[in-house]
């Protein structure tokens, strides 16, 4: 309603830093195809997106605007707009989601540079030139504007901070993050300088069309919404490209609190599936950190990823470890503890080491093996931790006794164990103490003086 009451060509504040206003851009920039996919977008908002592109871009730089109607309930939404000069409308005959819809638009595009926008944007003064210039200079750059905020209740246009970049935690959910002090200082000297970003928000960016194709477009088995930005970001960095935010380009976007459309399959499932596809292809052993942060994701099937793995091989992309070291060293990685290892049970015959549903700071005991993982699932990691989710077995106070407790994995040496073969003794890395089930019924599993003659110290990790 707020949008319907505003003209499609309304004035908005020029939110750029004043130094951007005096900046000139190259004369011979390439023209671009603007691609906007939409599903049940409000008509006035979609129209304002299109009008702002046409009104705030130099005529010769807009080759066309391709609207991909992702099977909206009313086909007229798109058809009405097709009457506008330069606008083409493609309609899906079933709901495809934004990834396949964008690829459809990209494949149909005639310009050599692609510009993606969401269907509820407003392009600001000279938004396009600085983006095109960066890509014309170097085709392996994916460049984004600063995304200003269009208030979802009032449609007021509000300038966003220029000190933000894209980021994420191990839950792999996109977030904004302030750039650090050093970077802020650099940008104070020249506020028109670009900001490299580990990940892009996903909706608004310019990319060279042949480069988009070479890089593998999008994962066509991702559905509806979510995680395609993560996947494109990892892929770009790991395969030799770069992602940047160009502060002299500003485009407004309506950030919404919830999806204003249906989500066939359920939003949680679809998002987890897409995210798993990104993690399984690009994260290497670090995907375990995602599963530790979002254990439920493991239960969501993610389909066949062989084509994407092949793409990664063909492009000779770098490992995720490289990305963490060079692109996003600020992301905390508890890597000492989380080196891989296969989830197993730790057993003696038909009895298994079991958390008994106890949590932090408790003992572990023995219970009849049920072979269902759960409380009996342990990972003996390559670096010697015995881990259950983010809990590690730790020896407490070796001088007083030999209690073994479940503690948060923090990499301290009391959490390290060595497997001694043959015999199957699990010896502490520093003390001559071995895991022993002798008193498990009363005191839990203890760390006792190692003695290979004791059955209670012989373990199988299976
Ligand atoms: C952000 C991105 C969005 C996308 C998403 C992750 C910005 C500003 N927005 O969420 O572009 O990268 O993260 O997936 O960076 N749409 C379809 N078919 C569908 C669902 C959506 O065409 O089945 C369209 C929708 O109409 C919109 C665009 O895709 O134009 C993005 O969807 P959104 O606006 O709901 O995503 P947003 O902004 O919350
Ligand atoms: Mn959006």
Coordinates of C-alpha atoms in Angstrom, one line a residue, residues 62-394:
X62 CA 20.9 -0.3 -21.1
X63 CA 20.6 -2.8 -23.8
X64 CA 17.4 -4.4 -22.4
X65 CA 15.6 -5.2 -19.2
X66 CA 14.7 -8.9 -19.0
X67 CA 11.9 -9.7 -16.6
X68 CA 11.6 -13.3 -15.7
X69 CA 8.2 -14.0 -14.3
X70 CA 8.7 -17.1 -12.1
X71 CA 5.1 -18.4 -12.6
X72 CA 3.4 -15.6 -10.6
X73 CA -0.3 -16.1 -10.0
X74 CA -1.2 -13.4 -12.5
X75 CA 0.6 -13.5 -15.8
X76 CA -0.6 -9.9 -16.5
X77 CA 1.9 -8.5 -14.0
X78 CA 4.6 -9.1 -16.5
X79 CA 2.7 -8.6 -19.7
X80 CA 1.7 -5.1 -18.7
X81 CA 5.4 -4.2 -18.3
X82 CA 6.4 -5.7 -21.6
X83 CA 4.8 -2.6 -23.2
X84 CA 7.6 -0.5 -21.9
X85 CA 10.5 0.4 -24.2
X86 CA 13.4 -2.1 -23.9
X87 CA 11.5 -4.4 -21.6
X88 CA 11.3 -8.1 -22.5
X89 CA 9.3 -10.6 -20.4
X90 CA 9.9 -14.3 -20.1
X91 CA 7.5 -16.4 -18.1
X92 CA 8.2 -19.8 -16.5
X93 CA 5.5 -22.4 -17.0
X94 CA 6.1 -23.7 -13.5
X95 CA 7.7 -22.3 -10.4
X96 CA 11.5 -22.6 -10.8
X97 CA 13.0 -20.5 -8.0
X98 CA 15.3 -17.6 -8.5
X99 CA 18.4 -19.5 -9.5
X100 CA 17.0 -21.2 -12.6
X101 CA 15.0 -18.1 -13.4
X102 CA 18.1 -15.9 -13.4
X103 CA 20.0 -18.4 -15.6
X104 CA 17.1 -18.3 -18.0
X105 CA 17.3 -14.5 -18.1
X106 CA 21.1 -14.7 -18.5
X107 CA 20.9 -17.2 -21.4
X108 CA 18.4 -14.9 -23.2
X109 CA 20.5 -11.7 -22.7
X110 CA 22.1 -10.1 -25.7
X111 CA 24.6 -7.7 -24.0
X112 CA 28.0 -8.9 -23.0
X113 CA 27.5 -7.8 -19.4
X114 CA 24.8 -8.9 -17.0
X115 CA 23.2 -6.9 -14.3
X116 CA 21.0 -8.7 -11.7
X117 CA 18.5 -6.9 -9.6
X118 CA 15.7 -8.0 -7.2
X119 CA 12.2 -7.0 -8.2
X120 CA 11.9 -4.4 -5.4
X121 CA 14.8 -2.0 -6.0
X122 CA 15.4 1.6 -6.8
X123 CA 18.5 2.6 -8.6
X124 CA 20.1 5.8 -7.5
X125 CA 22.1 8.5 -9.2
X126 CA 24.9 7.2 -11.5
X127 CA 24.5 3.7 -10.0
X128 CA 25.5 1.9 -13.2
X129 CA 28.7 3.5 -14.5
X130 CA 31.0 2.7 -11.6
X131 CA 29.9 -1.0 -11.7
X132 CA 30.4 -1.3 -15.5
X133 CA 33.8 0.3 -15.3
X134 CA 35.1 -2.2 -12.8
X135 CA 33.9 -5.1 -14.9
X136 CA 35.1 -3.6 -18.1
X137 CA 38.6 -3.3 -16.6
X138 CA 38.7 -6.9 -15.4
X139 CA 36.1 -9.4 -16.4
X140 CA 36.7 -11.7 -13.4
X141 CA 35.3 -9.2 -11.0
X142 CA 31.8 -9.5 -9.7
X143 CA 30.7 -6.1 -8.4
X144 CA 27.9 -4.9 -6.2
X145 CA 26.5 -1.5 -5.3
X146 CA 26.0 -0.5 -1.7
X147 CA 22.5 -1.7 -0.9
X148 CA 20.4 1.2 0.6
X149 CA 17.3 0.5 2.6
X150 CA 13.8 1.1 1.4
X151 CA 11.7 0.9 4.6
X152 CA 9.2 -1.9 4.2
X153 CA 6.4 -0.1 6.0
X154 CA 6.8 3.5 4.7
X155 CA 9.0 3.1 1.6
X156 CA 11.3 5.8 2.9
X157 CA 14.7 5.6 1.2
X158 CA 17.5 5.4 3.7
X159 CA 21.3 5.5 2.9
X160 CA 23.2 2.5 4.2
X161 CA 26.6 2.6 5.9
X162 CA 29.5 2.4 3.4
X163 CA 31.6 0.5 6.0
X164 CA 30.0 -2.8 5.6
X165 CA 30.9 -6.0 3.8
X166 CA 29.2 -9.4 3.5
X167 CA 30.1 -12.1 6.1
X168 CA 28.8 -15.3 7.7
X169 CA 29.4 -17.6 10.6
X170 CA 29.5 -21.4 10.5
X171 CA 25.7 -21.6 10.3
X172 CA 26.4 -20.2 6.7
X173 CA 23.7 -17.5 7.1
X174 CA 24.6 -14.2 5.3
X175 CA 25.1 -11.2 7.6
X176 CA 26.6 -7.7 7.3
X177 CA 29.8 -7.0 9.1
X178 CA 31.7 -3.7 9.7
X179 CA 35.0 -3.6 8.0
X180 CA 38.0 -3.5 10.4
X181 CA 39.9 -0.4 11.6
X182 CA 42.7 -0.7 9.0
X183 CA 40.3 -1.0 6.2
X184 CA 38.2 2.0 7.5
X185 CA 41.4 4.1 7.6
X186 CA 42.2 3.2 4.0
X187 CA 38.6 4.2 3.0
X188 CA 38.8 7.5 4.9
X189 CA 41.6 8.6 2.7
X190 CA 39.6 7.7 -0.4
X191 CA 35.9 6.9 0.2
X192 CA 35.5 6.0 -3.5
X193 CA 37.8 2.9 -3.1
X194 CA 36.1 -0.5 -3.5
X195 CA 35.7 -2.9 -0.6
X196 CA 36.5 -6.5 -1.2
X197 CA 33.9 -8.8 0.3
X198 CA 34.1 -12.5 1.3
X199 CA 30.5 -13.0 0.2
X200 CA 27.9 -11.0 -1.6
X201 CA 24.3 -10.4 -0.5
X202 CA 23.3 -12.0 -3.7
X203 CA 20.6 -10.0 -5.4
X204 CA 22.3 -7.0 -6.9
X205 CA 25.4 -7.5 -9.0
X206 CA 27.1 -7.0 -12.3
X207 CA 29.1 -9.8 -14.0
X208 CA 30.6 -10.2 -17.4
X209 CA 28.4 -12.6 -19.4
X210 CA 31.2 -15.0 -20.7
X211 CA 32.7 -15.0 -17.3
X212 CA 29.3 -16.0 -15.7
X213 CA 29.1 -18.9 -18.2
X214 CA 32.7 -20.0 -17.6
X215 CA 32.3 -19.9 -13.9
X216 CA 29.3 -22.2 -14.1
X217 CA 26.3 -19.8 -13.8
X218 CA 24.3 -21.2 -10.9
X219 CA 23.8 -24.6 -9.4
X220 CA 20.6 -25.5 -11.4
X221 CA 19.5 -28.0 -8.7
X222 CA 19.0 -25.3 -6.1
X223 CA 15.4 -24.3 -5.6
X224 CA 13.4 -21.2 -4.8
X225 CA 15.6 -19.1 -2.6
X226 CA 18.8 -19.1 -0.5
X227 CA 22.4 -20.0 -0.4
X228 CA 23.1 -19.4 -4.1
X229 CA 24.9 -16.3 -3.1
X230 CA 27.1 -18.3 -0.8
X231 CA 27.8 -20.8 -3.5
X232 CA 28.6 -18.1 -6.1
X233 CA 30.8 -16.3 -3.6
X234 CA 32.9 -19.4 -2.7
X235 CA 33.1 -20.4 -6.3
X236 CA 34.3 -17.0 -7.5
X237 CA 37.0 -16.6 -4.9
X238 CA 38.2 -20.2 -5.0
X239 CA 38.3 -20.3 -8.8
X240 CA 40.3 -17.1 -9.3
X241 CA 37.8 -14.2 -9.4
X242 CA 37.0 -11.5 -6.9
X243 CA 33.9 -9.9 -5.2
X244 CA 33.7 -6.3 -4.5
X245 CA 31.4 -3.6 -3.3
X246 CA 31.6 -0.3 -5.2
X247 CA 30.7 2.5 -2.8
X248 CA 29.9 5.1 -5.5
X249 CA 27.1 2.9 -6.7
X250 CA 23.9 2.9 -4.6
X251 CA 20.7 0.9 -5.2
X252 CA 17.8 0.8 -2.7
X253 CA 16.2 -2.5 -1.8
X254 CA 13.1 -3.4 0.3
X255 CA 14.4 -5.7 3.0
X256 CA 11.5 -7.8 4.2
X257 CA 11.0 -9.6 7.5
X258 CA 9.6 -12.8 5.9
X259 CA 9.1 -14.2 2.5
X260 CA 6.0 -12.8 0.8
X261 CA 5.6 -15.9 -1.2
X262 CA 5.0 -19.6 -0.8
X263 CA 7.9 -22.0 -0.4
X264 CA 7.1 -25.4 -2.0
X265 CA 9.0 -28.0 0.2
X266 CA 9.0 -25.7 3.3
X267 CA 11.4 -22.8 3.7
X268 CA 13.6 -24.6 6.2
X269 CA 14.1 -27.6 4.1
X270 CA 14.8 -25.8 0.9
X271 CA 17.3 -23.5 2.5
X272 CA 19.1 -26.3 4.2
X273 CA 19.2 -28.3 1.0
X274 CA 20.6 -25.4 -1.0
X275 CA 23.1 -24.6 1.8
X276 CA 24.2 -28.3 1.9
X277 CA 24.8 -28.3 -1.8
X278 CA 27.1 -25.3 -1.4
X279 CA 28.9 -26.7 1.6
X280 CA 29.3 -30.2 0.1
X281 CA 30.9 -28.8 -3.1
X282 CA 33.0 -26.0 -1.8
X283 CA 33.8 -26.4 1.9
X284 CA 36.0 -29.5 1.9
X285 CA 36.5 -30.8 5.5
X286 CA 35.2 -27.5 6.9
X287 CA 31.7 -28.6 6.0
X288 CA 31.8 -30.4 9.4
X289 CA 31.8 -27.0 11.1
X290 CA 28.5 -26.2 9.4
X291 CA 27.0 -29.5 10.4
X292 CA 28.1 -28.9 14.0
X293 CA 26.5 -25.5 13.9
X294 CA 23.3 -26.8 12.2
X295 CA 23.0 -30.5 13.1
X296 CA 19.5 -30.8 11.7
X297 CA 20.8 -30.0 8.2
X298 CA 22.3 -33.4 8.1
X299 CA 18.9 -35.0 7.8
X300 CA 18.0 -33.0 4.7
X301 CA 18.8 -34.8 1.4
X302 CA 20.8 -32.6 -1.0
X303 CA 20.7 -34.6 -4.2
X304 CA 23.4 -35.2 -6.8
X305 CA 26.3 -32.8 -6.8
X306 CA 28.6 -34.6 -9.2
X307 CA 28.3 -32.0 -11.9
X308 CA 29.3 -29.2 -9.6
X309 CA 32.2 -31.2 -8.3
X310 CA 33.3 -31.8 -11.9
X311 CA 33.1 -28.0 -12.5
X312 CA 35.3 -27.4 -9.5
X313 CA 37.8 -29.8 -10.9
X314 CA 37.7 -28.4 -14.4
X315 CA 38.2 -24.9 -13.2
X316 CA 41.1 -26.0 -10.9
X317 CA 39.7 -24.1 -8.0
X318 CA 41.6 -23.7 -4.8
X319 CA 40.7 -25.4 -1.5
X320 CA 38.4 -23.8 1.0
X321 CA 41.4 -23.6 3.3
X322 CA 42.9 -21.1 0.9
X323 CA 39.7 -19.0 0.9
X324 CA 39.8 -18.9 4.7
X325 CA 43.5 -17.9 4.8
X326 CA 43.4 -15.3 2.0
X327 CA 39.8 -14.0 1.7
X328 CA 38.3 -14.3 5.1
X329 CA 41.0 -14.8 7.7
X330 CA 38.7 -13.0 10.3
X331 CA 36.4 -16.0 10.4
X332 CA 37.2 -18.0 13.6
X333 CA 38.1 -21.5 12.8
X334 CA 38.5 -24.0 15.6
X335 CA 40.6 -26.1 13.2
X336 CA 42.8 -27.9 15.6
X337 CA 39.8 -29.7 17.0
X338 CA 37.7 -30.0 13.9
X339 CA 40.1 -31.8 11.6
X340 CA 38.1 -34.6 10.1
X341 CA 37.5 -38.0 11.4
X342 CA 34.6 -40.4 10.8
X343 CA 31.7 -40.6 13.2
X344 CA 31.9 -44.0 14.9
X345 CA 31.1 -45.8 18.1
X346 CA 33.7 -46.5 20.7
X347 CA 33.0 -50.0 22.0
X348 CA 33.9 -53.1 24.0
X349 CA 32.0 -56.0 22.5
X350 CA 28.3 -55.1 22.6
X351 CA 28.8 -52.2 25.1
X352 CA 29.4 -48.7 23.8
X353 CA 30.6 -45.5 25.2
X354 CA 27.5 -43.4 25.8
X355 CA 26.8 -39.8 27.0
X356 CA 23.7 -41.2 28.7
X357 CA 22.1 -37.9 27.6
X358 CA 24.3 -36.0 30.0
X359 CA 25.7 -32.7 28.8
X360 CA 28.6 -30.5 29.7
X361 CA 30.9 -31.3 32.7
X362 CA 29.4 -34.8 33.1
X363 CA 30.9 -38.2 33.0
X364 CA 30.4 -40.7 30.2
X365 CA 29.4 -44.3 30.7
X366 CA 28.8 -47.6 28.9
X367 CA 25.5 -48.8 27.5
X368 CA 24.3 -51.6 25.2
X369 CA 25.3 -50.7 21.6
X370 CA 22.2 -49.7 19.6
X371 CA 24.1 -48.7 16.4
X372 CA 22.0 -45.6 15.9
X373 CA 24.6 -43.0 16.5
X374 CA 22.9 -40.5 18.9
X375 CA 24.5 -40.6 22.3
X376 CA 26.9 -43.3 21.2
X377 CA 28.3 -41.3 18.2
X378 CA 31.9 -40.3 18.7
X379 CA 34.5 -39.0 16.3
X380 CA 38.2 -39.7 17.0
X381 CA 39.6 -36.8 15.0
X382 CA 42.9 -36.8 13.0
X383 CA 44.4 -34.5 15.7
X384 CA 43.4 -36.8 18.5
X385 CA 40.2 -35.4 20.0
X386 CA 37.4 -37.7 21.0
X387 CA 34.4 -35.6 20.0
X388 CA 30.6 -35.7 20.4
X389 CA 29.3 -32.7 18.5
X390 CA 31.2 -29.8 20.1
X391 CA 32.0 -31.7 23.3
X392 CA 35.4 -33.4 23.8
X393 CA 36.6 -35.9 26.4
X394 CA 38.9 -34.3 28.8

